[in-house]
Amino acid sequence: MPFWKRALTEMELAQSLRSSIIYPPHRHPLPLAILATVKMSAQNSVGIQTLLDSEREAQKIVQKAREYRTKRVKDARSEAQKEIEEYRKQKDQEFKKFESEHTSGNRKAEENAAKDAENKVKEIKEAGKKTGDTVIEELLKAIMDIKPEVPDRVAAPPRA
């Protein structure tokens, strides 16, 4: 039985204890009313005392029910927090596993790309070593040997 239903049942029990005291109805004729009043005042003081005792006991029951409910709420919160932490750890592990599986492919691709780039740089440097001297000579020759030529546009101006 869930704790809130138990608390409700205990509260109902406390209320029924309060209402269980039944005062006797007046069945005697009027002349006996005085005798009945004296008897009733004695019974009422005992009844009042019983009522007060019952009410104190009901308050104790209600207080215990409240304490129990408060304890159960705290326990439920702590259990929920534990479940949340376990779920978070599980999802973190799943993410790390997923990440490690998928980033290993990226690492391989990066390593392959780095190797390809190094090979291309080596090829370019080798080509530069082989033909570098001739390229420099041709650049110097082009700079040093000036052959001025008039562009076709400038050579023949349009006639109007």
mmCIF file of C-alpha atoms in Angstrom:
data_model
loop_
_atom_site.group_PDB
_atom_site.id
_atom_site.type_symbol
_atom_site.label_atom_id
_atom_site.label_comp_id
_atom_site.label_asym_id
_atom_site.label_seq_id
_atom_site.Cartn_x
_atom_site.Cartn_y
_atom_site.Cartn_z
ATOM 1 C CA MET A 1 0.000 0.000 0.000
ATOM 2 C CA PRO A 2 1.499 3.381 -0.963
ATOM 3 C CA PHE A 3 2.375 5.659 1.922
ATOM 4 C CA TRP A 4 -0.149 8.358 0.988
ATOM 5 C CA LYS A 5 -3.029 5.878 1.143
ATOM 6 C CA ARG A 6 -1.786 4.630 4.497
ATOM 7 C CA ALA A 7 -1.596 8.211 5.785
ATOM 8 C CA LEU A 8 -5.113 8.860 4.543
ATOM 9 C CA THR A 9 -6.352 5.720 6.277
ATOM 10 C CA GLU A 10 -4.705 6.776 9.528
ATOM 11 C CA MET A 11 -6.254 10.227 9.266
ATOM 12 C CA GLU A 12 -9.657 8.705 8.668
ATOM 13 C CA LEU A 13 -9.080 6.509 11.732
ATOM 14 C CA ALA A 14 -8.249 9.576 13.814
ATOM 15 C CA GLN A 15 -11.421 11.318 12.639
ATOM 16 C CA SER A 16 -13.527 8.286 13.412
ATOM 17 C CA LEU A 17 -12.048 8.166 16.931
ATOM 18 C CA ARG A 18 -13.128 11.765 17.461
ATOM 19 C CA SER A 19 -16.678 11.075 16.296
ATOM 20 C CA SER A 20 -17.042 7.715 18.091
ATOM 21 C CA ILE A 21 -18.104 9.203 21.398
ATOM 22 C CA ILE A 22 -21.881 9.134 21.475
ATOM 23 C CA TYR A 23 -23.689 11.190 24.003
ATOM 24 C CA PRO A 24 -26.761 9.401 25.465
ATOM 25 C CA PRO A 25 -30.103 10.891 24.467
ATOM 26 C CA HIS A 26 -32.574 12.173 27.103
ATOM 27 C CA ARG A 27 -35.134 9.454 27.709
ATOM 28 C CA HIS A 28 -36.211 10.404 31.200
ATOM 29 C CA PRO A 29 -39.224 12.581 31.943
ATOM 30 C CA LEU A 30 -38.723 16.160 33.033
ATOM 31 C CA PRO A 31 -38.681 15.603 36.863
ATOM 32 C CA LEU A 32 -35.823 13.194 36.443
ATOM 33 C CA ALA A 33 -33.992 15.771 34.364
ATOM 34 C CA ILE A 34 -32.184 17.153 37.406
ATOM 35 C CA LEU A 35 -30.972 13.709 38.422
ATOM 36 C CA ALA A 36 -29.962 13.065 34.857
ATOM 37 C CA THR A 37 -28.068 16.377 34.707
ATOM 38 C CA VAL A 38 -25.990 15.451 37.725
ATOM 39 C CA LYS A 39 -25.299 12.033 36.263
ATOM 40 C CA MET A 40 -24.570 13.554 32.889
ATOM 41 C CA SER A 41 -22.168 16.129 34.294
ATOM 42 C CA ALA A 42 -20.185 13.285 35.865
ATOM 43 C CA GLN A 43 -20.428 11.286 32.669
ATOM 44 C CA ASN A 44 -19.599 14.354 30.620
ATOM 45 C CA SER A 45 -16.391 14.999 32.554
ATOM 46 C CA VAL A 46 -15.425 11.360 31.970
ATOM 47 C CA GLY A 47 -16.621 11.669 28.379
ATOM 48 C CA ILE A 48 -14.715 14.909 27.907
ATOM 49 C CA GLN A 49 -11.601 13.296 29.322
ATOM 50 C CA THR A 50 -12.075 10.303 27.010
ATOM 51 C CA LEU A 51 -12.641 12.670 24.134
ATOM 52 C CA LEU A 52 -9.475 14.607 24.937
ATOM 53 C CA ASP A 53 -7.489 11.377 25.270
ATOM 54 C CA SER A 54 -8.853 10.169 21.951
ATOM 55 C CA GLU A 55 -8.037 13.466 20.329
ATOM 56 C CA ARG A 56 -4.450 13.392 21.668
ATOM 57 C CA GLU A 57 -4.032 9.861 20.347
ATOM 58 C CA ALA A 58 -5.470 10.900 17.001
ATOM 59 C CA GLN A 59 -3.026 13.814 16.859
ATOM 60 C CA LYS A 60 -0.172 11.408 17.560
ATOM 61 C CA ILE A 61 -1.363 9.121 14.775
ATOM 62 C CA VAL A 62 -1.679 12.031 12.364
ATOM 63 C CA GLN A 63 1.766 13.325 13.373
ATOM 64 C CA LYS A 64 3.291 9.874 12.785
ATOM 65 C CA ALA A 65 1.563 9.714 9.412
ATOM 66 C CA ARG A 66 2.983 13.128 8.478
ATOM 67 C CA GLU A 67 6.469 12.133 9.593
ATOM 68 C CA TYR A 68 6.207 8.896 7.656
ATOM 69 C CA ARG A 69 5.010 10.728 4.563
ATOM 70 C CA THR A 70 7.832 13.285 4.861
ATOM 71 C CA LYS A 71 10.364 10.488 5.249
ATOM 72 C CA ARG A 72 8.977 8.668 2.213
ATOM 73 C CA VAL A 73 9.107 11.846 0.119
ATOM 74 C CA LYS A 74 12.758 12.374 1.085
ATOM 75 C CA ASP A 75 13.542 8.733 0.323
ATOM 76 C CA ALA A 76 11.772 8.992 -3.025
ATOM 77 C CA ARG A 77 13.775 12.124 -3.899
ATOM 78 C CA SER A 78 17.072 10.482 -3.004
ATOM 79 C CA GLU A 79 16.145 7.338 -4.962
ATOM 80 C CA ALA A 80 15.180 9.461 -7.958
ATOM 81 C CA GLN A 81 18.480 11.353 -7.708
ATOM 82 C CA LYS A 82 20.384 8.049 -7.648
ATOM 83 C CA GLU A 83 18.478 6.825 -10.699
ATOM 84 C CA ILE A 84 19.228 10.078 -12.502
ATOM 85 C CA GLU A 85 22.946 9.747 -11.722
ATOM 86 C CA GLU A 86 23.004 6.131 -12.904
ATOM 87 C CA TYR A 87 21.192 7.070 -16.110
ATOM 88 C CA ARG A 88 23.588 9.983 -16.692
ATOM 89 C CA LYS A 89 26.622 7.700 -16.197
ATOM 90 C CA GLN A 90 25.156 5.136 -18.566
ATOM 91 C CA LYS A 91 24.518 7.744 -21.267
ATOM 92 C CA ASP A 92 28.006 9.233 -20.801
ATOM 93 C CA GLN A 93 29.536 5.797 -21.291
ATOM 94 C CA GLU A 94 27.419 5.209 -24.390
ATOM 95 C CA PHE A 95 28.479 8.588 -25.779
ATOM 96 C CA LYS A 96 32.160 7.931 -25.105
ATOM 97 C CA LYS A 97 31.893 4.529 -26.775
ATOM 98 C CA PHE A 98 30.132 6.058 -29.790
ATOM 99 C CA GLU A 99 32.665 8.869 -29.942
ATOM 100 C CA SER A 100 35.648 6.503 -29.760
ATOM 101 C CA GLU A 101 34.195 4.294 -32.518
ATOM 102 C CA HIS A 102 33.519 7.182 -34.867
ATOM 103 C CA THR A 103 36.561 9.344 -34.146
ATOM 104 C CA SER A 104 38.951 6.462 -34.843
ATOM 105 C CA GLY A 105 37.902 6.656 -38.507
ATOM 106 C CA ASN A 106 38.548 10.394 -38.478
ATOM 107 C CA ARG A 107 42.002 9.859 -37.025
ATOM 108 C CA LYS A 108 42.838 7.398 -39.762
ATOM 109 C CA ALA A 109 41.589 9.835 -42.388
ATOM 110 C CA GLU A 110 43.639 12.643 -40.835
ATOM 111 C CA GLU A 111 46.752 10.468 -40.773
ATOM 112 C CA ASN A 112 46.224 9.490 -44.426
ATOM 113 C CA ALA A 113 45.689 13.135 -45.413
ATOM 114 C CA ALA A 114 48.863 14.160 -43.565
ATOM 115 C CA LYS A 115 50.865 11.439 -45.350
ATOM 116 C CA ASP A 116 49.469 12.509 -48.733
ATOM 117 C CA ALA A 117 50.334 16.141 -48.026
ATOM 118 C CA GLU A 118 53.887 15.210 -47.035
ATOM 119 C CA ASN A 119 54.289 13.167 -50.229
ATOM 120 C CA LYS A 120 53.043 16.081 -52.367
ATOM 121 C CA VAL A 121 55.433 18.491 -50.626
ATOM 122 C CA LYS A 122 58.310 16.081 -51.250
ATOM 123 C CA GLU A 123 57.378 15.796 -54.935
ATOM 124 C CA ILE A 124 57.221 19.579 -55.277
ATOM 125 C CA LYS A 125 60.607 19.996 -53.580
ATOM 126 C CA GLU A 126 62.171 17.321 -55.829
ATOM 127 C CA ALA A 127 60.729 18.984 -58.922
ATOM 128 C CA GLY A 128 62.081 22.306 -57.662
ATOM 129 C CA LYS A 129 65.534 20.810 -57.200
ATOM 130 C CA LYS A 130 65.539 19.279 -60.701
ATOM 131 C CA THR A 131 64.243 22.255 -62.650
ATOM 132 C CA GLY A 132 64.912 25.062 -60.206
ATOM 133 C CA ASP A 133 68.187 26.154 -61.805
ATOM 134 C CA THR A 134 66.745 26.302 -65.327
ATOM 135 C CA VAL A 135 63.679 28.213 -64.109
ATOM 136 C CA ILE A 136 65.882 30.786 -62.385
ATOM 137 C CA GLU A 137 68.062 31.161 -65.485
ATOM 138 C CA GLU A 138 65.004 31.698 -67.701
ATOM 139 C CA LEU A 139 63.561 34.282 -65.298
ATOM 140 C CA LEU A 140 66.863 36.179 -65.208
ATOM 141 C CA LYS A 141 67.154 35.999 -69.016
ATOM 142 C CA ALA A 142 63.627 37.379 -69.416
ATOM 143 C CA ILE A 143 64.433 40.223 -67.035
ATOM 144 C CA MET A 144 67.844 41.008 -68.482
ATOM 145 C CA ASP A 145 67.100 40.605 -72.194
ATOM 146 C CA ILE A 146 64.575 43.317 -72.883
ATOM 147 C CA LYS A 147 62.892 43.274 -76.281
ATOM 148 C CA PRO A 148 60.453 46.130 -76.415
ATOM 149 C CA GLU A 149 57.471 45.499 -78.665
ATOM 150 C CA VAL A 150 54.597 47.778 -79.399
ATOM 151 C CA PRO A 151 51.201 46.258 -78.736
ATOM 152 C CA ASP A 152 48.916 45.837 -81.729
ATOM 153 C CA ARG A 153 46.349 48.263 -80.313
ATOM 154 C CA VAL A 154 48.862 51.017 -79.960
ATOM 155 C CA ALA A 155 50.718 50.393 -83.246
ATOM 156 C CA ALA A 156 47.781 51.098 -85.502
ATOM 157 C CA PRO A 157 45.489 53.750 -84.115
ATOM 158 C CA PRO A 158 41.952 53.659 -85.435
ATOM 159 C CA ARG A 159 41.382 56.036 -88.348
ATOM 160 C CA ALA A 160 38.469 58.214 -88.215
#
